[in-house]
Amino acid sequence: MSDKKTKTRDQIDQKYKWNIESMYPNEADWDKDYNAVMQMSDEYVKYSGRLGESAELLLEAFQEKDKIWQVAEKVYVYARMKLDEDNRVTKYQAFSDKCHTLLAKASASMSFFTPELLEIPEEKLLGFIKEEPGLKLYEYLILDILREKAHVLSKAEENILAQMSEVTSATKDIFSMLNNADIKFGTIIDEDGDVVEITHGKYINFMESYDRRIRKDAFERMYEAYKKQINTIATTYNYNTKTDAVSARIRKYDSSLAATLSSDNIEKEVYHNLVDVVNKNLPTLHRYMKLRKKILGVEELTMYDVYVPLIEIPDKTVSYEEALDIMRAGLAPLGEEYLSKMNKGIEAGWIDVYENEGKTSGAYSFGSYDSMPFILLNYSEKLKDVFTIVHEMGHSMNSDYTREAQPFVYGGHSIFTAEVASTVNESLLMQYLLKNETDVNMKKYLLNLYIEEFRTTLFRQTMFAEFELLTHEAVERGDVLTAEWMCNEYEKLNKKYFGEVISEDEYIRYEWARIPHFYNSFYVYKYATGYSAATAISNKILKEGKTAVHNYIEFLKSGESNYPIELLKIAGVDMSSPKPIEQAMETFEKLVDEFERLV
């Protein structure tokens, strides 16, 4: 893979491609499943108005619903992943388009289910569970639906809200169109003297450049573009936040935060614990920023100096086979069973390794309940790619364990827990590399990389979470989110988080305007809580050994069989308490201490 020209898919050796054909060895079977879902969806309306007739009928309706979604998921995943192999193939473009119709059809056919289930008197519904043993499987799901009963409206009202969703979700689409299609950031002169257009993808590479002029130019061009659009973006975000507040009010929640957390049955204290503990530990981040200024040797530390790596290392290639060996060594603390399952997965064809023309960029773990937990990579033989493999393998192993242990209805993962398995793997790999590295410069590089993971995931996402809280509380007080108010509040937050060592500039106040996650409200905090939980779990595994590994594997098997907070307790972490976040902060402080000693 040393030549620079991107290969076509047929030029990639088969051993580096995923075994997606295992899903549908004959694509005629894909058509059969597609048509079966369409037919089953048409027939599902026979249960409408009848769910309360008997325990047997309710069980049948649950089972049929699962069957439809299980087949629909497989059909969709195959189409999506075949398209990801080469997005230019019209056959799979058509497959993927057909799946959107399929999923909409299935959703519409079952839209009556939850409102009608809630119309059954609670005593009668609980009696059904006692009467029909098969309903015991669905008891957790039924109780969860009942928990939300006070916030579910009548059939007619729910129908109105469902129809209005296309309108109420418009702000996200408007921002996406502006941010990805219309806004232009201009060009800069790169290291080679070439004129290069700034894009979202290239921006972070410019921010990591060792040429400070490039960082400054890219930073200023980027935020100048947002500054020019700031009133439009502020209006869009204002109405996005208003939609959250109105929706929460209609559904009888006391706040937008409570409404959002309710789906995972998470108390508001979990969110506030995160913000409070991170705020108490900001002095350590400020110390690291001062160290950054010292190492860079700049008179003033600016926001465009924040992402450049502090330690330079020679370019070193890591072959894919070497990467797998490093992964095996790094994940050895998870035990023989974990490694054996992982190795079998690699041999069976979980992973699609190299880039090819038309292939979807980035990396992911994906699959259906009935398929392998596939991994898409675009491996480029860099150290960061090793971390990517380990990260995605964490997701895939989580899926593999869950699908073996759980029925389809609980075979997925909530966002709150999903990132834990991937981040535990990254943490174990990092600690393995640090422990075994003998080159001092490389050790400094790894420490800096680890510190930056904490900064960008735990601190930065918590700062975003705090900004979301400010904006939603303002709207709930009846305030209007003006561009000036949001820029001022964001600037204060940025100063609080980064400390006095960062010199003031006229641009960072516009950063909030480029964050797409703000249109998926109260989402980013899950990155920070997940990172904290993963840090606590990986430390437990390394300190306690087999007992901690056993508990962690049990967590990996749990899927969505309980609420996220309860599932994480299986692995020995209680996220309703501030303790895991405090422990993560202690780890961060130790890393900064060690880095400071070495530099």
Coordinates of C-alpha atoms in Angstrom, one line a residue:
M1 CA 0.0 0.0 0.0
S2 CA 2.9 2.4 -0.5
D3 CA 1.8 3.8 -3.9
K4 CA -0.1 7.1 -3.6
K5 CA -2.8 6.4 -6.2
T6 CA -6.0 5.2 -4.6
K7 CA -6.8 1.6 -5.7
T8 CA -10.1 0.5 -7.1
R9 CA -11.9 -2.1 -5.0
D10 CA -11.1 -5.0 -7.2
Q11 CA -7.4 -4.2 -6.8
I12 CA -7.6 -4.8 -3.0
D13 CA -6.7 -8.3 -1.8
Q14 CA -9.8 -10.2 -0.7
K15 CA -8.2 -10.9 2.7
Y16 CA -8.4 -7.2 3.5
K17 CA -12.2 -7.0 2.7
W18 CA -15.1 -7.7 5.0
N19 CA -17.1 -10.9 4.5
I20 CA -20.4 -9.0 3.8
E21 CA -21.5 -11.8 1.5
S22 CA -22.1 -13.9 4.6
M23 CA -25.3 -11.8 5.1
Y24 CA -26.7 -12.5 1.6
P25 CA -24.7 -15.1 -0.4
N26 CA -27.4 -14.7 -3.0
E27 CA -28.8 -11.2 -3.5
A28 CA -32.1 -12.6 -4.6
D29 CA -32.6 -13.4 -0.9
W30 CA -32.2 -9.7 -0.1
D31 CA -35.1 -9.0 -2.4
K32 CA -37.1 -11.7 -0.7
D33 CA -36.5 -10.2 2.7
Y34 CA -37.3 -6.7 1.4
N35 CA -40.6 -7.8 0.0
A36 CA -41.3 -9.8 3.2
V37 CA -40.9 -6.7 5.4
M38 CA -43.2 -4.7 3.1
Q39 CA -45.8 -7.4 3.3
M40 CA -45.5 -8.0 7.1
S41 CA -45.8 -4.2 7.6
D42 CA -49.0 -4.1 5.6
E43 CA -50.4 -7.0 7.6
Y44 CA -49.3 -5.5 11.0
V45 CA -52.4 -3.2 11.1
K46 CA -54.4 -6.3 12.0
Y47 CA -53.3 -5.7 15.6
S48 CA -54.5 -2.1 15.7
G49 CA -57.3 -1.6 18.2
R50 CA -56.8 -5.1 19.6
L51 CA -53.7 -5.0 21.8
G52 CA -55.9 -5.2 25.0
E53 CA -57.9 -8.2 23.9
S54 CA -55.7 -10.8 25.5
A55 CA -52.2 -11.5 26.8
E56 CA -51.7 -14.0 24.0
L57 CA -52.5 -11.4 21.3
L58 CA -50.3 -8.8 22.9
L59 CA -47.4 -11.3 22.9
E60 CA -48.0 -12.1 19.3
A61 CA -48.0 -8.4 18.4
F62 CA -44.7 -7.9 20.3
Q63 CA -43.1 -10.9 18.6
E64 CA -44.3 -9.8 15.1
K65 CA -43.0 -6.3 15.6
D66 CA -39.6 -7.7 16.5
K67 CA -39.6 -10.0 13.5
I68 CA -40.3 -7.1 11.1
W69 CA -37.6 -4.9 12.6
Q70 CA -35.0 -7.7 12.7
V71 CA -35.4 -8.5 9.0
A72 CA -35.7 -4.8 8.1
E73 CA -32.4 -4.1 10.0
K74 CA -30.6 -6.8 8.1
V75 CA -31.9 -5.6 4.7
Y76 CA -30.9 -2.0 5.5
V77 CA -27.5 -2.8 6.9
Y78 CA -26.5 -4.9 3.9
A79 CA -27.6 -2.1 1.4
R80 CA -25.9 0.6 3.4
M81 CA -22.6 -1.3 3.7
K82 CA -22.5 -2.4 0.1
L83 CA -22.9 1.3 -0.9
D84 CA -20.1 2.2 1.6
E85 CA -17.8 -0.1 -0.3
D86 CA -18.1 2.2 -3.4
N87 CA -20.6 5.0 -3.3
R88 CA -20.5 5.3 -7.1
V89 CA -22.2 2.0 -7.7
T90 CA -25.8 2.8 -8.8
K91 CA -27.1 -0.6 -8.0
Y92 CA -26.5 -0.1 -4.3
Q93 CA -27.5 3.5 -4.4
A94 CA -30.9 2.1 -5.5
F95 CA -30.8 -0.5 -2.7
S96 CA -30.1 2.2 -0.1
D97 CA -32.9 4.5 -1.4
K98 CA -35.4 1.6 -1.4
C99 CA -34.5 1.0 2.3
H100 CA -35.6 4.5 3.3
T101 CA -39.0 3.7 1.9
L102 CA -39.0 0.3 3.7
L103 CA -38.1 1.8 7.1
A104 CA -40.7 4.6 6.7
K105 CA -43.4 2.0 5.8
A106 CA -42.5 -0.2 8.8
S107 CA -42.5 2.8 11.2
A108 CA -45.9 4.0 10.0
S109 CA -47.5 0.6 10.3
M110 CA -46.5 0.3 13.9
S111 CA -47.1 3.9 15.0
F112 CA -50.3 3.0 16.8
F113 CA -48.5 0.5 19.1
T114 CA -47.2 2.6 22.0
P115 CA -50.2 5.0 22.4
E116 CA -52.6 2.0 22.2
L117 CA -50.5 0.0 24.7
L118 CA -50.8 2.9 27.1
E119 CA -54.6 2.9 26.7
I120 CA -54.7 -0.5 28.4
P121 CA -55.3 -0.1 32.1
E122 CA -52.1 -0.5 34.0
E123 CA -53.5 -3.2 36.3
K124 CA -54.7 -5.2 33.3
L125 CA -51.4 -4.9 31.5
L126 CA -49.4 -6.1 34.5
G127 CA -51.9 -8.9 34.8
F128 CA -51.1 -9.9 31.2
I129 CA -47.4 -10.3 32.1
K130 CA -48.3 -12.6 35.0
E131 CA -50.7 -14.6 32.9
E132 CA -48.5 -15.1 29.8
P133 CA -45.0 -16.4 30.5
G134 CA -43.8 -15.2 27.1
L135 CA -44.5 -11.6 28.0
K136 CA -41.9 -11.8 30.8
L137 CA -39.3 -11.1 28.1
Y138 CA -41.0 -7.7 27.4
E139 CA -41.6 -6.8 31.1
Y140 CA -38.7 -4.3 31.2
L141 CA -39.8 -2.7 28.0
I142 CA -43.5 -2.5 29.1
L143 CA -42.5 -1.0 32.4
D144 CA -40.3 1.6 30.7
I145 CA -43.2 2.6 28.4
L146 CA -45.4 2.9 31.5
R147 CA -42.8 5.1 33.2
E148 CA -43.2 7.6 30.4
K149 CA -47.0 7.4 30.4
A150 CA -47.5 10.9 32.0
H151 CA -45.6 12.3 29.0
V152 CA -47.3 10.5 26.2
L153 CA -50.2 12.4 24.7
S154 CA -53.5 11.1 23.2
K155 CA -53.4 9.3 19.8
A156 CA -54.7 12.4 18.1
E157 CA -52.1 14.7 19.8
E158 CA -49.3 12.3 19.1
N159 CA -50.4 12.1 15.5
I160 CA -50.3 15.9 15.2
L161 CA -46.8 16.1 16.7
A162 CA -45.6 13.3 14.5
Q163 CA -46.8 15.2 11.4
M164 CA -45.3 18.4 12.7
S165 CA -41.9 16.7 13.3
E166 CA -40.8 17.5 9.7
V167 CA -41.3 21.2 10.5
T168 CA -39.9 21.2 14.0
S169 CA -36.7 19.4 12.9
A170 CA -36.1 22.0 10.2
T171 CA -33.6 24.0 12.2
K172 CA -31.1 21.1 12.1
D173 CA -31.5 20.7 8.4
I174 CA -31.2 24.5 7.8
F175 CA -27.9 24.6 9.8
S176 CA -26.6 21.5 8.1
M177 CA -27.2 23.0 4.7
L178 CA -25.6 26.3 5.7
N179 CA -22.7 24.6 7.4
N180 CA -22.0 21.9 4.8
A181 CA -23.1 23.4 1.5
D182 CA -23.3 27.2 1.6
I183 CA -20.6 28.5 3.9
K184 CA -17.2 29.0 2.4
F185 CA -14.0 29.6 4.4
G186 CA -11.7 30.8 1.6
T187 CA -8.2 29.7 1.0
I188 CA -4.7 29.8 2.6
I189 CA -1.2 29.2 1.4
D190 CA 0.1 25.9 2.7
E191 CA 3.6 24.7 3.6
D192 CA 4.4 24.0 0.0
G193 CA 3.3 27.5 -1.2
D194 CA 0.1 26.1 -2.8
V195 CA -3.3 27.7 -2.5
V196 CA -5.5 25.4 -0.6
E197 CA -9.2 25.7 0.2
I198 CA -10.2 25.5 3.8
T199 CA -12.8 22.8 4.5
H200 CA -14.2 21.2 7.7
G201 CA -12.0 18.2 7.0
K202 CA -8.8 20.1 6.3
Y203 CA -9.3 22.6 9.2
I204 CA -8.1 20.3 11.9
N205 CA -5.0 19.4 9.9
F206 CA -4.2 23.1 9.6
M207 CA -4.7 23.5 13.3
E208 CA -2.1 20.7 13.9
S209 CA 0.4 22.3 11.5
Y210 CA 3.8 23.2 13.1
D211 CA 3.7 26.3 10.9
R212 CA 2.1 28.9 13.2
R213 CA 1.2 31.2 10.2
I214 CA -0.9 28.4 8.7
R215 CA -2.7 27.8 12.0
K216 CA -3.4 31.5 12.4
D217 CA -4.6 32.0 8.8
A218 CA -6.9 29.0 8.9
F219 CA -8.3 29.9 12.3
E220 CA -9.1 33.5 11.3
R221 CA -10.6 32.5 7.9
M222 CA -12.8 29.9 9.5
Y223 CA -14.3 32.2 12.1
E224 CA -14.5 35.2 9.9
A225 CA -16.9 33.1 7.8
Y226 CA -19.1 32.3 10.8
K227 CA -19.0 35.9 12.0
K228 CA -20.5 36.9 8.7
Q229 CA -23.4 34.5 9.1
I230 CA -23.7 34.9 12.9
N231 CA -27.2 36.4 13.0
T232 CA -28.7 33.8 10.7
I233 CA -27.1 31.0 12.8
A234 CA -28.2 32.6 16.0
T235 CA -31.8 32.8 14.8
T236 CA -31.6 29.1 13.7
Y237 CA -30.2 28.0 17.0
N238 CA -32.7 30.1 19.0
Y239 CA -35.6 28.4 17.3
N240 CA -34.0 25.0 17.7
T241 CA -33.8 25.6 21.5
K242 CA -37.3 27.0 21.6
T243 CA -38.5 23.9 19.9
D244 CA -36.9 21.8 22.7
A245 CA -38.5 24.0 25.4
V246 CA -42.0 24.0 23.8
S247 CA -41.8 20.2 23.3
A248 CA -40.8 19.6 26.9
R249 CA -43.6 21.9 28.1
I250 CA -46.2 20.1 25.9
R251 CA -45.1 16.7 27.3
K252 CA -45.3 18.0 30.9
Y253 CA -41.5 17.9 31.7
D254 CA -40.2 20.6 34.0
S255 CA -37.3 21.4 31.6
S256 CA -35.7 20.6 28.2
L257 CA -32.9 18.8 30.1
A258 CA -35.3 16.6 32.0
A259 CA -37.2 15.8 28.8
T260 CA -34.0 14.7 27.0
L261 CA -32.6 12.7 29.9
S262 CA -35.9 10.9 30.5
S263 CA -35.5 8.5 27.6
D264 CA -32.5 6.9 29.4
N265 CA -34.1 7.4 32.9
I266 CA -31.2 9.6 33.9
E267 CA -31.5 12.1 36.7
K268 CA -30.5 15.7 36.1
E269 CA -27.9 15.4 38.8
V270 CA -25.8 13.2 36.5
Y271 CA -25.5 16.1 34.1
H272 CA -24.8 18.6 36.9
N273 CA -22.3 16.3 38.5
L274 CA -20.3 16.3 35.3
V275 CA -20.2 20.1 35.0
D276 CA -19.5 20.6 38.7
V277 CA -16.6 18.1 38.9
V278 CA -15.0 19.3 35.7
N279 CA -15.2 22.9 36.8
K280 CA -13.5 22.1 40.1
N281 CA -10.6 20.5 38.2
L282 CA -10.1 23.4 35.7
P283 CA -6.8 24.5 37.5
T284 CA -5.1 21.3 36.2
L285 CA -6.2 22.1 32.6
H286 CA -4.9 25.7 33.2
R287 CA -1.6 24.2 34.3
Y288 CA -1.4 22.2 31.2
M289 CA -2.1 25.2 29.0
K290 CA 0.8 27.1 30.7
L291 CA 3.0 24.1 30.0
R292 CA 1.8 24.2 26.3
K293 CA 2.8 27.8 26.1
K294 CA 6.2 27.1 27.6
I295 CA 6.9 24.2 25.2
L296 CA 5.8 26.1 22.1
G297 CA 8.0 29.0 23.2
V298 CA 5.4 31.6 22.2
E299 CA 5.0 35.0 23.9
E300 CA 1.2 34.7 23.8
L301 CA -0.7 31.4 23.7
T302 CA -3.7 31.7 21.3
M303 CA -6.6 29.4 20.5
Y304 CA -4.9 28.5 17.3
D305 CA -2.0 27.1 19.3
V306 CA -4.2 24.6 21.2
Y307 CA -4.2 21.7 18.8
V308 CA -0.7 21.5 17.5
P309 CA 1.1 18.4 18.9
L310 CA 3.7 19.4 21.4
I311 CA 6.1 16.6 20.6
E312 CA 7.3 15.8 17.1
I313 CA 8.1 12.2 16.2
P314 CA 9.5 10.9 12.9
D315 CA 6.9 9.5 10.5
K316 CA 6.7 5.8 11.2
T317 CA 4.6 3.3 9.3
V318 CA 2.7 0.6 11.0
S319 CA 1.6 -2.2 8.8
Y320 CA -1.9 -3.6 9.3
E321 CA -0.5 -6.9 10.5
E322 CA 1.7 -5.1 13.0
A323 CA -1.4 -3.0 14.1
L324 CA -3.3 -6.2 14.9
D325 CA -0.4 -7.5 16.9
I326 CA -0.2 -4.2 18.9
M327 CA -4.0 -4.4 19.5
R328 CA -3.7 -8.0 20.8
A329 CA -0.9 -7.0 23.2
G330 CA -2.8 -3.9 24.3
L331 CA -6.0 -5.7 25.0
A332 CA -4.4 -8.8 26.7
P333 CA -5.7 -7.6 30.1
L334 CA -9.2 -8.4 28.9
G335 CA -8.4 -12.1 29.0
E336 CA -8.1 -15.1 26.7
E337 CA -11.8 -15.4 25.9
Y338 CA -12.0 -11.8 24.7
L339 CA -8.9 -12.2 22.6
S340 CA -10.0 -15.5 21.2
K341 CA -13.4 -14.1 20.1
M342 CA -11.7 -11.1 18.6
N343 CA -9.2 -13.2 16.6
K344 CA -12.0 -15.4 15.3
G345 CA -13.8 -12.3 14.2
I346 CA -10.8 -11.0 12.3
E347 CA -10.3 -14.3 10.6
A348 CA -14.0 -14.6 9.8
G349 CA -13.9 -11.2 7.9
W350 CA -15.2 -8.6 10.2
I351 CA -12.9 -5.9 8.9
D352 CA -12.7 -3.9 5.6
V353 CA -9.2 -2.5 5.9
Y354 CA -8.0 -0.2 3.1
E355 CA -9.2 2.8 1.3
N356 CA -10.4 2.3 -2.3
E357 CA -12.0 4.6 -4.9
G358 CA -15.5 5.6 -3.9
K359 CA -15.3 4.0 -0.4
T360 CA -17.0 5.9 2.5
S361 CA -14.4 7.8 4.5
G362 CA -13.6 7.5 8.2
A363 CA -14.3 4.4 10.3
Y364 CA -17.2 2.7 12.0
S365 CA -18.5 -0.5 13.5
F366 CA -21.9 -1.6 12.1
G367 CA -24.0 -4.6 11.5
S368 CA -27.4 -6.2 12.1
Y369 CA -28.5 -8.5 14.9
D370 CA -28.1 -11.4 12.5
S371 CA -24.7 -10.4 11.0
M372 CA -21.1 -10.1 12.0
P373 CA -20.3 -6.8 13.8
F374 CA -18.4 -5.4 10.8
I375 CA -15.7 -2.7 10.9
L376 CA -15.0 -0.2 8.1
L377 CA -11.5 1.3 8.1
N378 CA -9.5 3.4 5.8
Y379 CA -6.2 2.2 7.2
S380 CA -3.2 4.4 6.3
E381 CA -0.4 2.8 8.4
K382 CA -0.2 5.6 11.0
L383 CA -0.1 5.1 14.8
K384 CA -3.5 6.9 15.0
D385 CA -4.9 4.2 12.8
V386 CA -4.0 1.6 15.4
F387 CA -6.1 3.5 17.9
T388 CA -8.9 3.6 15.4
I389 CA -8.9 -0.2 14.9
V390 CA -8.9 -0.7 18.7
H391 CA -11.7 1.8 19.1
E392 CA -14.0 0.2 16.5
M393 CA -13.1 -3.3 17.7
G394 CA -14.4 -2.3 21.1
H395 CA -17.8 -1.5 19.5
S396 CA -17.8 -4.7 17.5
M397 CA -16.9 -6.9 20.5
N398 CA -19.6 -5.2 22.5
S399 CA -22.1 -6.0 19.7
D400 CA -20.9 -9.6 19.5
Y401 CA -21.2 -10.3 23.2
T402 CA -24.6 -8.5 23.3
R403 CA -26.1 -10.4 20.4
E404 CA -25.0 -13.7 21.9
A405 CA -26.6 -13.0 25.2
Q406 CA -29.6 -10.8 24.5
P407 CA -32.8 -11.3 22.4
F408 CA -33.3 -8.9 19.5
V409 CA -35.5 -6.5 21.5
Y410 CA -32.5 -5.7 23.8
G411 CA -29.8 -6.3 21.3
G412 CA -28.7 -2.7 20.8
H413 CA -26.9 -0.1 22.9
S414 CA -27.9 3.3 24.2
I415 CA -25.6 6.2 23.3
F416 CA -24.9 6.7 27.0
T417 CA -23.2 3.3 27.1
A418 CA -22.1 2.8 23.5
E419 CA -18.8 4.7 23.7
V420 CA -17.7 3.0 26.8
A421 CA -16.5 -0.3 25.2
S422 CA -14.6 1.6 22.5
T423 CA -12.9 4.0 24.9
V424 CA -12.0 1.2 27.4
N425 CA -10.0 -0.4 24.5
E426 CA -8.3 2.9 23.6
S427 CA -7.4 3.4 27.3
L428 CA -5.9 -0.1 27.6
L429 CA -3.9 0.4 24.4
M430 CA -2.5 3.7 25.6
Q431 CA -1.5 2.4 29.0
Y432 CA 0.2 -0.6 27.3
L433 CA 2.1 1.6 25.0
L434 CA 3.2 4.0 27.8
K435 CA 4.3 1.1 30.0
N436 CA 6.4 -0.5 27.3
E437 CA 7.8 2.5 25.5
T438 CA 11.6 3.0 26.1
D439 CA 12.2 6.0 23.8
V440 CA 11.7 9.1 26.0
N441 CA 10.6 11.3 23.1
M442 CA 8.0 8.7 22.0
K443 CA 6.8 8.5 25.6
K444 CA 6.3 12.2 25.8
Y445 CA 4.4 12.1 22.5
L446 CA 2.1 9.4 23.9
L447 CA 1.5 11.3 27.1
N448 CA 0.6 14.4 25.2
L449 CA -1.7 12.4 23.0
Y450 CA -3.4 11.0 26.0
I451 CA -3.7 14.4 27.7
E452 CA -5.3 15.8 24.5
E453 CA -7.8 13.0 24.5
F454 CA -8.9 14.1 28.0
R455 CA -8.9 17.7 26.9
T456 CA -10.9 17.3 23.8
T457 CA -13.4 14.7 25.1
L458 CA -13.8 15.3 28.8
F459 CA -13.2 19.1 29.1
R460 CA -14.3 20.3 25.7
Q461 CA -17.5 18.3 25.6
T462 CA -18.4 19.4 29.1
M463 CA -17.8 23.0 28.1
F464 CA -20.3 22.4 25.2
A465 CA -22.7 20.8 27.7
E466 CA -22.5 23.8 30.0
F467 CA -23.2 26.1 27.0
E468 CA -26.3 24.1 26.1
L469 CA -27.5 24.3 29.6
L470 CA -27.1 28.1 29.6
T471 CA -29.0 28.6 26.3
H472 CA -31.9 26.3 27.2
E473 CA -32.3 27.8 30.7
A474 CA -32.3 31.3 29.1
V475 CA -35.1 30.3 26.6
E476 CA -37.1 28.7 29.4
R477 CA -36.9 32.0 31.3
G478 CA -38.5 33.6 28.3
D479 CA -35.2 35.2 26.9
V480 CA -34.3 35.4 23.3
L481 CA -31.0 34.0 22.2
T482 CA -29.4 36.9 20.3
A483 CA -26.1 36.5 18.6
E484 CA -24.4 39.0 20.9
W485 CA -25.6 37.2 24.1
M486 CA -24.5 33.8 22.9
C487 CA -21.1 35.1 21.7
N488 CA -20.5 36.8 25.0
E489 CA -21.5 33.8 27.1
Y490 CA -19.4 31.4 25.0
E491 CA -16.4 33.7 25.3
K492 CA -16.8 33.7 29.1
L493 CA -17.0 29.9 29.1
N494 CA -13.9 29.6 26.9
K495 CA -11.9 31.9 29.2
K496 CA -13.1 29.9 32.2
Y497 CA -12.0 26.6 30.8
F498 CA -8.7 27.6 29.2
G499 CA -7.6 30.1 31.8
E500 CA -5.8 33.4 31.8
V501 CA -2.9 32.0 29.8
I502 CA -4.9 32.2 26.6
S503 CA -4.6 35.6 25.1
E504 CA -7.9 37.3 24.0
D505 CA -8.9 37.3 20.4
E506 CA -11.9 38.5 18.4
Y507 CA -12.8 35.1 16.9
I508 CA -13.2 32.3 19.5
R509 CA -16.5 33.8 20.6
Y510 CA -18.0 32.5 17.4
E511 CA -17.0 28.9 17.9
W512 CA -20.4 27.8 19.2
A513 CA -21.8 28.7 15.8
R514 CA -20.0 25.8 14.1
I515 CA -20.9 22.9 16.4
P516 CA -23.5 20.7 14.7
H517 CA -24.1 18.6 17.9
F518 CA -25.9 21.6 19.4
Y519 CA -28.8 20.7 17.1
N520 CA -29.1 17.3 18.8
S521 CA -29.7 18.8 22.3
F522 CA -27.9 17.5 25.4
Y523 CA -26.1 14.9 23.4
V524 CA -22.4 15.9 23.9
Y525 CA -22.4 15.3 27.6
K526 CA -22.6 11.6 26.9
Y527 CA -19.1 11.7 25.3
A528 CA -17.7 13.1 28.6
T529 CA -19.6 10.7 30.9
G530 CA -18.7 7.7 28.6
Y531 CA -15.0 8.8 28.7
S532 CA -15.1 9.0 32.5
A533 CA -16.8 5.6 32.9
A534 CA -14.3 4.0 30.5
T535 CA -11.3 5.5 32.3
A536 CA -12.7 4.1 35.6
I537 CA -13.3 0.7 34.1
S538 CA -9.9 0.4 32.4
N539 CA -8.2 1.3 35.6
K540 CA -10.2 -1.3 37.5
I541 CA -9.2 -4.0 34.9
L542 CA -5.5 -3.2 35.2
K543 CA -5.6 -3.0 39.0
E544 CA -8.1 -5.8 39.9
G545 CA -7.6 -8.3 37.1
K546 CA -10.0 -11.2 36.6
T547 CA -12.9 -10.0 38.8
A548 CA -13.0 -6.6 37.0
V549 CA -12.7 -8.3 33.6
H550 CA -15.6 -10.7 34.5
N551 CA -17.8 -7.8 35.5
Y552 CA -16.9 -5.8 32.4
I553 CA -17.7 -8.7 30.1
E554 CA -21.0 -9.1 31.8
F555 CA -21.6 -5.4 31.0
L556 CA -20.7 -6.0 27.4
K557 CA -23.4 -8.7 27.3
S558 CA -26.1 -6.5 28.7
G559 CA -27.2 -4.6 25.6
E560 CA -30.3 -2.5 26.4
S561 CA -31.7 -4.9 29.0
N562 CA -31.8 -2.2 31.7
Y563 CA -31.2 1.6 32.0
P564 CA -27.7 2.8 31.2
I565 CA -26.9 3.8 34.8
E566 CA -27.8 0.4 36.1
L567 CA -25.9 -1.4 33.3
L568 CA -22.7 0.5 34.1
K569 CA -23.0 -0.6 37.7
I570 CA -22.4 -4.2 36.5
A571 CA -18.9 -3.0 35.5
G572 CA -18.4 -1.4 38.9
V573 CA -19.1 2.2 37.9
D574 CA -21.9 4.3 39.3
M575 CA -22.5 7.3 37.1
S576 CA -25.2 8.7 39.4
S577 CA -22.3 9.5 41.7
P578 CA -19.6 12.1 40.8
K579 CA -16.9 9.6 41.8
P580 CA -16.1 8.2 38.3
I581 CA -15.6 11.8 37.0
E582 CA -13.4 12.6 40.0
Q583 CA -11.3 9.5 39.3
A584 CA -11.0 10.5 35.6
M585 CA -9.8 13.9 36.8
E586 CA -7.2 12.3 39.1
T587 CA -5.9 10.3 36.1
F588 CA -5.7 13.5 34.1
E589 CA -3.7 15.2 36.8
K590 CA -1.3 12.3 37.0
L591 CA -0.7 12.5 33.3
V592 CA 0.0 16.2 33.4
D593 CA 2.4 15.7 36.3
E594 CA 4.3 13.0 34.4
F595 CA 4.4 15.0 31.2
E596 CA 5.7 18.0 33.1
R597 CA 8.5 16.0 34.7
L598 CA 9.6 14.6 31.3
V599 CA 9.6 17.9 29.4

